[in-house]
Coordinates of C-alpha atoms in Angstrom, one line a residue:
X40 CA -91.6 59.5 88.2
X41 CA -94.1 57.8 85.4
X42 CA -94.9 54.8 86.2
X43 CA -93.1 51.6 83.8
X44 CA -96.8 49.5 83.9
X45 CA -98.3 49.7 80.6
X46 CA -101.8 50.8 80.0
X47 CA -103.9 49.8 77.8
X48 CA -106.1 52.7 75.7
X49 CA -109.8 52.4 76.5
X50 CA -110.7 55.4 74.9
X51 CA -109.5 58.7 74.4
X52 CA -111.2 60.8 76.4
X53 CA -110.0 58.6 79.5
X54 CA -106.3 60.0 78.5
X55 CA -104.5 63.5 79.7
X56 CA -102.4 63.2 76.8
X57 CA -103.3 61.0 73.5
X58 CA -100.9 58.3 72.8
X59 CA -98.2 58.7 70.0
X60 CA -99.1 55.7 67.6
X61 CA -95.7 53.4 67.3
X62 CA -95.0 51.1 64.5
X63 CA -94.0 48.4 67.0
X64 CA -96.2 48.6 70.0
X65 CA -99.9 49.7 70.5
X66 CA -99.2 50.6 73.8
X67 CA -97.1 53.2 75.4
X68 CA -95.8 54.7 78.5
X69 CA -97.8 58.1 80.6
X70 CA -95.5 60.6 79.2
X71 CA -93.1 62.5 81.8
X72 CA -92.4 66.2 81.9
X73 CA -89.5 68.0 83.3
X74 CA -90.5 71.6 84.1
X75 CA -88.6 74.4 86.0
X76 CA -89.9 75.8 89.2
X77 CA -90.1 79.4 89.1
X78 CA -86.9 81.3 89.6
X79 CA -84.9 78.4 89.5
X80 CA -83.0 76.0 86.7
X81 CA -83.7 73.1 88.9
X82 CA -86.0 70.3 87.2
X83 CA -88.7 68.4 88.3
X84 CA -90.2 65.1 87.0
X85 CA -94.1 65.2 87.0
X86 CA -96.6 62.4 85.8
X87 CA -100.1 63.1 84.9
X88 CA -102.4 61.2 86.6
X89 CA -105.3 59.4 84.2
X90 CA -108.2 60.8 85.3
X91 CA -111.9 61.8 83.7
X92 CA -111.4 65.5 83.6
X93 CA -108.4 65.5 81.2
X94 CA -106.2 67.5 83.5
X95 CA -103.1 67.1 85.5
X96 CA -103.5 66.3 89.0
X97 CA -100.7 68.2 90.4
X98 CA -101.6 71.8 91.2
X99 CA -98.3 73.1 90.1
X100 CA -98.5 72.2 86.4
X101 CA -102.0 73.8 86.4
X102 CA -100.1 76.8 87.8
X103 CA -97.7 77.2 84.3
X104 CA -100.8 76.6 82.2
X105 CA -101.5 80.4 80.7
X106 CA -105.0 80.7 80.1
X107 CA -104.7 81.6 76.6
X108 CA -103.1 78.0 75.7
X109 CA -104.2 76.6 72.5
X110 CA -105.2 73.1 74.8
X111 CA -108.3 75.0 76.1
X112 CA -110.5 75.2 73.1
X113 CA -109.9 71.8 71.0
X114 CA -112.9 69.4 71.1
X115 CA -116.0 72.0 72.2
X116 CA -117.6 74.3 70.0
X117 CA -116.0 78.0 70.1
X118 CA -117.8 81.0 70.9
X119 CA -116.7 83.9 68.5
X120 CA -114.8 85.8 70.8
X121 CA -112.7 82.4 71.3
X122 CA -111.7 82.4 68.0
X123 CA -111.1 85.8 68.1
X124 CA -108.4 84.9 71.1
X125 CA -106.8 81.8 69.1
X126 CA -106.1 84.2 66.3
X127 CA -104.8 86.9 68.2
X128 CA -104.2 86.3 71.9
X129 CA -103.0 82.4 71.9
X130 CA -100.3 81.6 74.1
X131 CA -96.6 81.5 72.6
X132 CA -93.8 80.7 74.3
X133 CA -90.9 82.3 74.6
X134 CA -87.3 82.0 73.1
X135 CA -85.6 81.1 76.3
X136 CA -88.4 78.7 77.2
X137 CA -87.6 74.9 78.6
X138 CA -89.8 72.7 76.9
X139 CA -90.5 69.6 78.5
X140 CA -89.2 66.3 77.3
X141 CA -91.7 63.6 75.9
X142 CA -90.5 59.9 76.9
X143 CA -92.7 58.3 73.6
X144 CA -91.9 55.8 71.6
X145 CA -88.5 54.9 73.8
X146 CA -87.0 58.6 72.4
X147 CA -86.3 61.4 74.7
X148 CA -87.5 64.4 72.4
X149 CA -89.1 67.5 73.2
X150 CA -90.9 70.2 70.8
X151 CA -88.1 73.1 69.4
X152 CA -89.0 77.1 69.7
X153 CA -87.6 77.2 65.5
X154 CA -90.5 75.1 64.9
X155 CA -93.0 77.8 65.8
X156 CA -91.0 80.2 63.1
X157 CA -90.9 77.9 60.5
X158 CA -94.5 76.6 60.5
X159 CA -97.2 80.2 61.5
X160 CA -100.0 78.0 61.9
X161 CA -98.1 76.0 64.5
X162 CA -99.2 76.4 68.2
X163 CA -97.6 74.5 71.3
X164 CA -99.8 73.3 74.4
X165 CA -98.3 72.9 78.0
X166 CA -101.7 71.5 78.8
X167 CA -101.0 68.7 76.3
X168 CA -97.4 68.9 76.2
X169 CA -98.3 68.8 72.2
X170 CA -98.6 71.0 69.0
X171 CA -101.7 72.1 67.2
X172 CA -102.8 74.4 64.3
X173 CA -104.6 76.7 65.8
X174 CA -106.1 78.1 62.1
X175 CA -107.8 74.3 61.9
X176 CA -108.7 74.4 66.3
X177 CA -110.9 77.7 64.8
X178 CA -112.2 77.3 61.7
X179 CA -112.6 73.4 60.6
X180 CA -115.2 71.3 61.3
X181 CA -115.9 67.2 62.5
X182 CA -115.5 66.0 59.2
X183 CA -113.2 68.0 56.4
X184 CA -111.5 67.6 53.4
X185 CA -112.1 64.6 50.5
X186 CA -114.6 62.5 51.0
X187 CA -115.4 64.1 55.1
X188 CA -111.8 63.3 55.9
X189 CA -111.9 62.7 60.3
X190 CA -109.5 65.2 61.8
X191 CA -106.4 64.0 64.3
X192 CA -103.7 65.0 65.4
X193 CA -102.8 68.6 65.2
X194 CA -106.4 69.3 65.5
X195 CA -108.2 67.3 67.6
X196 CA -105.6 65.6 69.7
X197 CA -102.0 67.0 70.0
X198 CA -99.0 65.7 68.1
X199 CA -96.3 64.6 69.8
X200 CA -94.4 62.5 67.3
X201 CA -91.7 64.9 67.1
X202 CA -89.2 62.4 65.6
X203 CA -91.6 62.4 62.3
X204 CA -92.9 66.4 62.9
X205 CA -91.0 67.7 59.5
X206 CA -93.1 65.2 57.4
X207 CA -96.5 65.0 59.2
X208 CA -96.1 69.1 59.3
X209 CA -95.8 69.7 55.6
X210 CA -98.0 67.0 55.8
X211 CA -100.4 69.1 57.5
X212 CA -99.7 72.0 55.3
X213 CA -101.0 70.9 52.1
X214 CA -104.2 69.0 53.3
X215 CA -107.4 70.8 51.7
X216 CA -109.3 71.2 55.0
X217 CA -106.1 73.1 56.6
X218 CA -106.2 75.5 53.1
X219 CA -110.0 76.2 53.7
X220 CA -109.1 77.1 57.5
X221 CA -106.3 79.3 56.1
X222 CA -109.1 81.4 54.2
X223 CA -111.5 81.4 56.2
X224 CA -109.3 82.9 59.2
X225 CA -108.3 85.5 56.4
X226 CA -112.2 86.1 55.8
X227 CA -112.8 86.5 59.7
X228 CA -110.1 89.3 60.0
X229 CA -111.0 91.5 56.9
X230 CA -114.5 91.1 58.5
X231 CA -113.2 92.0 61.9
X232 CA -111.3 95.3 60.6
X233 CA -114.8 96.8 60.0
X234 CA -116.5 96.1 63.6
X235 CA -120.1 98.2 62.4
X236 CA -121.0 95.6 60.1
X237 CA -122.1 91.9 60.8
X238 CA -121.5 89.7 58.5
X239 CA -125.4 89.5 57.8
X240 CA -125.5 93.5 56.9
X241 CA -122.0 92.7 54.6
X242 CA -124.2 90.4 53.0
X243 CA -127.1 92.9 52.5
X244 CA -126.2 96.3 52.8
X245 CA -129.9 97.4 52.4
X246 CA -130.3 95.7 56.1
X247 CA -128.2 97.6 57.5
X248 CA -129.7 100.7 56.1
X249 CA -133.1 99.7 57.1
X250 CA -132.0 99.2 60.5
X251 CA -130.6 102.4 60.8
X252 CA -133.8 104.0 59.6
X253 CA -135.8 102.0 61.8
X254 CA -133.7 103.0 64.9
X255 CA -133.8 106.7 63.9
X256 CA -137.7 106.0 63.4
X257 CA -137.9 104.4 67.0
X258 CA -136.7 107.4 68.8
X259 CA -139.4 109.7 68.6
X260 CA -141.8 106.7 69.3
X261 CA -139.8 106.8 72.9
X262 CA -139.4 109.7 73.7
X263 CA -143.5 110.8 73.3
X264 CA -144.0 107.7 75.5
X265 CA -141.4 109.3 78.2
X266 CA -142.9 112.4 77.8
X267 CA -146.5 111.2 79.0
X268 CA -144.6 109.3 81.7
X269 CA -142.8 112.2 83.3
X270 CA -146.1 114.6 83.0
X271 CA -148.5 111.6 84.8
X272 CA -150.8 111.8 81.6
X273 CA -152.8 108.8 79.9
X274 CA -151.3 107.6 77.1
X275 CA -154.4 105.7 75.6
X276 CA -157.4 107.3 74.0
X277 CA -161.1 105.6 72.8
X278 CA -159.1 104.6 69.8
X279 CA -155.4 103.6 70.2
X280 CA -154.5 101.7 67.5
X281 CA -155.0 102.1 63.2
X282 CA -152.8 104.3 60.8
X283 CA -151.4 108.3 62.2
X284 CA -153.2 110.6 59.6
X285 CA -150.3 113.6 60.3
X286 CA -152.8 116.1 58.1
X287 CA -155.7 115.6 60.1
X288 CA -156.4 117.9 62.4
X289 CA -160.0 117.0 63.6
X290 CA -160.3 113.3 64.5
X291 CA -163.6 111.7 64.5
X292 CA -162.8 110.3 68.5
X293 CA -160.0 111.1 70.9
X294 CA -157.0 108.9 69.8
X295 CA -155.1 109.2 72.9
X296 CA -152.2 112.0 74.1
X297 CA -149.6 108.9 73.1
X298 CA -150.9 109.5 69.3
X299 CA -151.6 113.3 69.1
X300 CA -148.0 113.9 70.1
X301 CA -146.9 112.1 67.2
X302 CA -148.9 114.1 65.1
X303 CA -147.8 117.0 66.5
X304 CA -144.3 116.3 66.3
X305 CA -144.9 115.2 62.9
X306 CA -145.7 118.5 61.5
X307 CA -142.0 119.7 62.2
X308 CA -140.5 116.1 61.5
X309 CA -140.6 115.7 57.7
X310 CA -138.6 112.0 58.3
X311 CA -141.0 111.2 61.1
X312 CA -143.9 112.2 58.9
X313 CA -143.2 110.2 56.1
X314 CA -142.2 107.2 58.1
X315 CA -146.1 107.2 59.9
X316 CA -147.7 108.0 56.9
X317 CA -145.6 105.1 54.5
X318 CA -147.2 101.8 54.0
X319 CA -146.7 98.7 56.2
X320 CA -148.1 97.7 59.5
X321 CA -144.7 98.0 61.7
X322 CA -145.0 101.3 63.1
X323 CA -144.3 100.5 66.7
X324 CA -147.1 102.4 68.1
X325 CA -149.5 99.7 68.7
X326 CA -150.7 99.0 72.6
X327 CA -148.2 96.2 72.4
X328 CA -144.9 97.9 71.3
X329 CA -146.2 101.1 74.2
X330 CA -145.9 98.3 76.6
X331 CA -142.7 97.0 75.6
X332 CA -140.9 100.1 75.6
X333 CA -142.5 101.2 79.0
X334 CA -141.4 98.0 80.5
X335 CA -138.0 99.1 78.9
X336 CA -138.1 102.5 80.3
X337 CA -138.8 100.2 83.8
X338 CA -136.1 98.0 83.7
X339 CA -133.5 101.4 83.2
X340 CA -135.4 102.9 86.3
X341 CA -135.2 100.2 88.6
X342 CA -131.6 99.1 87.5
X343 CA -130.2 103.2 88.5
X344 CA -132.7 102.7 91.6
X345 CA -130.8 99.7 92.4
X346 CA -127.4 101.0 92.1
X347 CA -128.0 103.7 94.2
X348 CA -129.0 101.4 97.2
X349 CA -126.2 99.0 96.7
X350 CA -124.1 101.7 97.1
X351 CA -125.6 103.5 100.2
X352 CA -124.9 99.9 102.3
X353 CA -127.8 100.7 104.5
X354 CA -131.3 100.6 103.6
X355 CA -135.2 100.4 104.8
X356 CA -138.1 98.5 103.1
X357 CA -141.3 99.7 102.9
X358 CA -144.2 97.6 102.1
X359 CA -148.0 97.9 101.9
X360 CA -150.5 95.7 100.2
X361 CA -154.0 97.2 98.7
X362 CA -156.2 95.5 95.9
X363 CA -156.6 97.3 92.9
X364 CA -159.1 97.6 90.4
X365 CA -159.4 93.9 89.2
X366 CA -159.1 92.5 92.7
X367 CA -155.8 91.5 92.4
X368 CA -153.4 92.2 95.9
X369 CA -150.8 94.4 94.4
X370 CA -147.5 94.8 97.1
X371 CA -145.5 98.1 96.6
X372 CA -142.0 97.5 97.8
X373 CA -140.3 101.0 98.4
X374 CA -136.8 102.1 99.6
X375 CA -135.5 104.3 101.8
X376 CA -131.9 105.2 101.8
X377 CA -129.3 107.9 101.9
X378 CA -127.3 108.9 99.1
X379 CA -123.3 108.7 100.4
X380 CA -122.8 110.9 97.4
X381 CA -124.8 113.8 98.5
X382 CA -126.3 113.3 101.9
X383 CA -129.6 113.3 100.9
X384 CA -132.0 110.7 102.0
X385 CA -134.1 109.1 99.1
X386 CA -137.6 107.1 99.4
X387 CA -137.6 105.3 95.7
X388 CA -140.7 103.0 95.0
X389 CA -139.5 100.2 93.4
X390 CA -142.5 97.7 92.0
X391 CA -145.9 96.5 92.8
X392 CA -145.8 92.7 92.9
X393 CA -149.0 90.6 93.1
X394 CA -149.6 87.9 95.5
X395 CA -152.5 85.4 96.9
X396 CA -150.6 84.2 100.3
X397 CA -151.1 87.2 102.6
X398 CA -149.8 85.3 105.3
X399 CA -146.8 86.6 107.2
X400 CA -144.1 83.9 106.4
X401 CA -146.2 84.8 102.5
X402 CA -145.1 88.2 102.5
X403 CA -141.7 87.8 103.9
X404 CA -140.9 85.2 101.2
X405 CA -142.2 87.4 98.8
X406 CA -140.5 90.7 100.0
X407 CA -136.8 88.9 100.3
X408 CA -137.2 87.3 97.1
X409 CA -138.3 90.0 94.8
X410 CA -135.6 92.1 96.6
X411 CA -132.8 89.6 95.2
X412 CA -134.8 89.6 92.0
X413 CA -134.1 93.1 91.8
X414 CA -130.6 92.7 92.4
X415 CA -130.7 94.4 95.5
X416 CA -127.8 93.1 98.3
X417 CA -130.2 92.0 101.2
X418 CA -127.1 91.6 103.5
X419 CA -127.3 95.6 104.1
X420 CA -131.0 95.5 105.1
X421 CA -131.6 97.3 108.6
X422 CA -135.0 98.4 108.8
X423 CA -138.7 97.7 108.2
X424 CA -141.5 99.5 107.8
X425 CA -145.2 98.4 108.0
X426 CA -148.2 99.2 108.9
X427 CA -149.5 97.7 112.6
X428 CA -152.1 95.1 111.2
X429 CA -151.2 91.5 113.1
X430 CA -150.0 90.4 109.6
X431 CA -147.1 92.8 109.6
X432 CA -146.3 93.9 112.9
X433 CA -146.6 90.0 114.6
X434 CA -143.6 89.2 116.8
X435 CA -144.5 85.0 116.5
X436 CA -145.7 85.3 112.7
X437 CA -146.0 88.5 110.7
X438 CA -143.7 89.7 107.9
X439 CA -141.4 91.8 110.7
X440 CA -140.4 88.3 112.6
X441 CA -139.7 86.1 109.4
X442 CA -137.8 89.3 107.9
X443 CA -135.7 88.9 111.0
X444 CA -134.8 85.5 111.0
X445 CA -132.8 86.1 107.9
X446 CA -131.8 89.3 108.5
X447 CA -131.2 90.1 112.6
X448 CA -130.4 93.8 111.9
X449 CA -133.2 94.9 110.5
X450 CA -135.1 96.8 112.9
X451 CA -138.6 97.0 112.1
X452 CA -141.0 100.5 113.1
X453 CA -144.5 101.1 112.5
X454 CA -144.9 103.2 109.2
X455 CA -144.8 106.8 110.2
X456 CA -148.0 107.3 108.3
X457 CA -149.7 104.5 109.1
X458 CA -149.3 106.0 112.7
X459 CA -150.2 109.1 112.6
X460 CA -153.7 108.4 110.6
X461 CA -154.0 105.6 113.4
X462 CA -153.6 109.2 116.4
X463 CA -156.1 111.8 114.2
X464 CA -158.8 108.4 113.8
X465 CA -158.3 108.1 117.7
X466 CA -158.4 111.5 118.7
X467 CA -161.5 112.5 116.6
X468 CA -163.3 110.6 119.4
X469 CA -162.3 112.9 122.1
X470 CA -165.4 115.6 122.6
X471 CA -162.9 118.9 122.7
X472 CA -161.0 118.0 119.9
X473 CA -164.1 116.9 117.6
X474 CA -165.5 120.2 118.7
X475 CA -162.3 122.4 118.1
X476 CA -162.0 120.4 114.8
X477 CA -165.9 121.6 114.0
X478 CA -165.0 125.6 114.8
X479 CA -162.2 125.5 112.7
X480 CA -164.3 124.2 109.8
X481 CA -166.8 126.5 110.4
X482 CA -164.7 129.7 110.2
X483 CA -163.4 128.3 106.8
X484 CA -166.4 128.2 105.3
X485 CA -167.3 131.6 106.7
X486 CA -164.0 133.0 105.0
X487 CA -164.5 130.8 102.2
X488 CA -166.8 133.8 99.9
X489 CA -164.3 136.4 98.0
X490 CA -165.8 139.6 100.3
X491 CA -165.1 138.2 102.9
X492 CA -161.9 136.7 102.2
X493 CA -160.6 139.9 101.0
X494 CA -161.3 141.8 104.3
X495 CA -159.8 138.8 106.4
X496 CA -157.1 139.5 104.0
X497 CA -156.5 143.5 104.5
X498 CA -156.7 142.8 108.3
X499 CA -153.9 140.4 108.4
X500 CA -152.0 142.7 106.5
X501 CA -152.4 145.6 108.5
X502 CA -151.8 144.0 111.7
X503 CA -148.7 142.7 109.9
X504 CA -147.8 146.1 109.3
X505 CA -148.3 147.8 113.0
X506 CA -146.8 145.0 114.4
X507 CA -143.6 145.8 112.0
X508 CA -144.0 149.2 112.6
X509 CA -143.9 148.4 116.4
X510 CA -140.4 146.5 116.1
X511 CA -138.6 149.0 114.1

C-alpha cells in the first residue's frame, strides 16, 4: 500500500506520475493502483516507487504496459514512424477493461471506457495511469496557441483530475493549438495514402520528375561500369573526364573503354543520348562518380560474399601481404568455405586492407578486426592459412598463435601454394631433376616449329589409332 507521508514536488521529472493540482493542498499522496493479475478478478494494490527513470519499480506493472501506450512518446521528439503508430496503432483498451483507481485529491475515482467514445482524440495510459490527446502527443509543439501558450496536462503530463474531466476536456477541445494538431494529423494521412511522394516532391512535382529522369539516366552509367568489371578491362583512358560527343566517331586521344561504351550505347539510346549531350556538368561519369559506384558495386559483393559464409558455419582465412605499386603493404583477406546449399566449396576474396605493423600480434589484430568489420561471425572460424614466413607461421608470436588465442579451433596449415613453390624451388637444386627439367625444355623447343609439330602430331595420332585398333 502507498505510503500516508506527504512528499513534497521537487520537480517533475523526479515524479512517476504528475501530481493532480488541489484547491486546498499543494501536496498530495503517490497515487495507488488496483490491477487484476492475469486470469483472475483478484486485486492487487501497487505503489510506484519515486525514482529517476519515470517508471514503476515493480516488474509486474511493467508487464501490463502494451508497448503501443500513448505514455511512451510524450516529452521526446517523435520519429515519423512514431507518429505514424500514435495515429494508428496506439493502445486502446478494451470494454471489459478494469481501470485502476486514482486515490487524488481524497476521491476514489478512476478513468471510464465511455470517455474514450465520447472524446476520439482521447487516449488512456497504464504507464501514467492518466489520459492524453494523442493528436496534440504528435503534432504540437513546446509552445502553442496565443501568445506561445506552455502545454500541460493532456499533453505533456497526464490528466488525472477526473472529478473535473467533462470541463477541462471540452476544455481541451476548443483550444487553438489542439485545432491545429487536428489538421495537421488530417494533412499527415492524406499525405500518407500516397506513399510514392514525399512531402518535398508534393511540394514540387518537377522534383520528382527530375529524379526519375535522373535515376533512369543513372542506369546505363552502371551497368557500362559493371560491364568493364566483369570482362577485367580498364575503364580509364589518356582523357577521362570532359563532355561525351555521341557523333564523334574519331576522337583526338583514347577516352577510355568506360566512355566509348557510352557512346556506343548511345547510338541506340535516343534518351541516353540526349541526356550526355544536354547541358550541365552532372553527368555522373567523372573519375569521382566511377569510384562511387564501384565502391557501390563492392559493398553488394562483399555483403552476398558475407552471407554466404555466415551461413556455411565453418570457414578458413586466407591471408597474404605484398606491396603494391606505391609501396603501400596491401593484405588480401580470402575465404574458403562450403556452400550447405549446394555442396560446393567456394574460395571468395574478400578485400585488400593496408597496414604498416607487420608484426604478428599486427596482423592478427588486423585480420580479426576487419573480419567483424565485414560482418563476418568470427565464432565459426576453424582454419588458417599462411604462408611459412616466421611472421605467420610462429607458434610464440606470428599471426597463427594470436589467431588462436581468440579462436582455439582454428587450425592453422601452411598455404597449399605457398608449399608447393617452396618443393619445385628446393628440388631444382637436385642434379637429376635440374637435368630431367632441362631435357624436357629442350624437346619443346625442338617441337616448338609448325613442321615439326605437325609430324609429332600425325605420329601420336597413329599410334592412337593401332593401339585402338589393337583393343577392339
Amino acid at each position: 500500500m502507498s505510503s500516508n507521508k506527504k512528499i513534497k514536488q521537487s520537480s517533475l521529472k523526479s515524479f512517476i506520475i504528475a501530481p493532480v493540482a488541489c484547491p486546498s493542498d499543494q501536496t498530495v499522496e503517490s497515487p495507488t493502483l488496483q490491477i487484476l493479475e492475469p486470469h483472475t478478478t483478484k486485486k492487487r494494490s501497487l505503489s510506484p516507487n519515486i525514482d529517476k527513470s519515470n517508471t514503476f519499480s515493480d516488474k509486474r506493472v511493467d508487464e501490463n504496459i502494451n508497448m503501443y501506450d500513448i505514455g511512451m512518446y510524450t516529452n521526446r521528439v517523435l520519429k515519423p514512424h512514431e507518429i505514424e503508430e500514435i495515429l494508428q496503432q496506439i493502445w486502446k483498451p478494451e470494454n471489459n477493461f478494469q481501470f485502476p483507481v486514482t486515490v487524488s485529491c481524497k476521491k476514489n475515482l478512476r478513468f471510464q471506457f465511455s470517455w474514450l467514445s465520447k472524446f476520439t482524440w482521447l487516449a488512456y495510459s497504464l504507464k501514467f495511469d492518466g489520459a492524453f490527446c494523442k493528436f496534440c502527443v504528435a503534432f504540437a509543439n513546446n509552445e502553442a496557441g496565443t501568445n506561445s501558450q506552455p502545454l500541460g496536462a493532456l499533453v505533456k503530463k497526464p490528466f488525472r483530475n477526473w472529478k473535473h474531466k467533462t470541463e477541462s476536456f471540452r476544455n481541451h477541445s476548443s483550444l487553438q493549438y489542439h485545432l491545429k494538431c487536428l489538421s495537421d494529423t488530417d494533412n499527415y494521412l492524406n499525405i500518407k495514402k500516397n506513399p510514392s511522394l514525399s512531402i518535398e516532391n508534393q511540394l514540387d512535382s518537377s522534383h520528382a520528375k527530375q529524379v526519375m529522369e535522373n535515376r533512369k539516366n543513372i542506369i546505363p552509367i552502371i551497368e557500362a561500369i559493371l560491364l568493364c568489371g566483369q570482362q577485367n578491362l580498364s575503364i580509364r583512358g589518356h582523357r577521362d573526364s570532359g563532355k561525351i560527343e555521341v557523333e564523334n566517331s574519331e576522337p583526338r586521344e583514347n577516352d577510355g573503354n568506360f566512355r566509348n561504351i557510352l557512346k556506343y550505347r548511345a547510338l541506340g539510346d535516343a534518351n541516353l543520348k540526349k541526356f550526355l549531350e544536354s547541358p550541365g556538368r552532372i553527368k555522373y561519369i567523372s573519375a569521382t562518380s566511377q569510384n562511387a559506384i564501384i565502391d557501390a558495386c563492392n559493398s553488394v559483393l562483399l555483403s552476398k560474399i558475407v552471407n554466404r559464409v555466415n551461413k556455411a558455419k565453418c570457414f578458413t582465412v586466407l591471408v597474404d601481404e605484398t606491396a603494391d605499386i606505391a609501396g603501400i603493404e596491401q593484405v588480401s583477406i580470402c575465404a574458403r568455405y562450403v556452400n550447405r546449399e549446394t555442396c560446393t566449396l567456394h574460395e571468395d576474396f574478400l578485400q585488400f586492407v593496408p597496414t604498416a605493423d607487420l608484426t604478428g600480434k599486427g596482423l592478427a589484430t588486423l585480420i580479426l578486426d576487419n573480419l567483424k568489420h565485414f560482418g563476418i561471425e568470427t565464432q565459426y572460424l576453424r582454419g588458417q592459412g599462411f604462408n611459412g614466413a616466421a611472421a605467420m607461421s610462429g607458434k610464440y608470436n606470428g599471426v597463427q598463435y594470436h589467431i588462436k588465442q581468440a579462436h582455439p579451433l582454428a587450425v592453422y596449415i601452411h598455404c597449399s601454394a605457398h608449399s608447393l613453390n617452396l618443393a619445385v624451388s628446393s628440388s631444382c637444386g637436385i642434379q637429376s631433376i635440374r637435368n630431367c627439367l632441362g631435357i624436357v625444355g629442350k624437346l619443346r623447343d625442338f617441337f616448338i616449329f609448325p613442321k615439326r609439330k605437325a609430324v609429332l602430331s600425325l605420329a601420336i595420332s597413329l599410334e592412337l589409332f593401332k593401339k585402338w585398333n589393337i583393343e577392339q
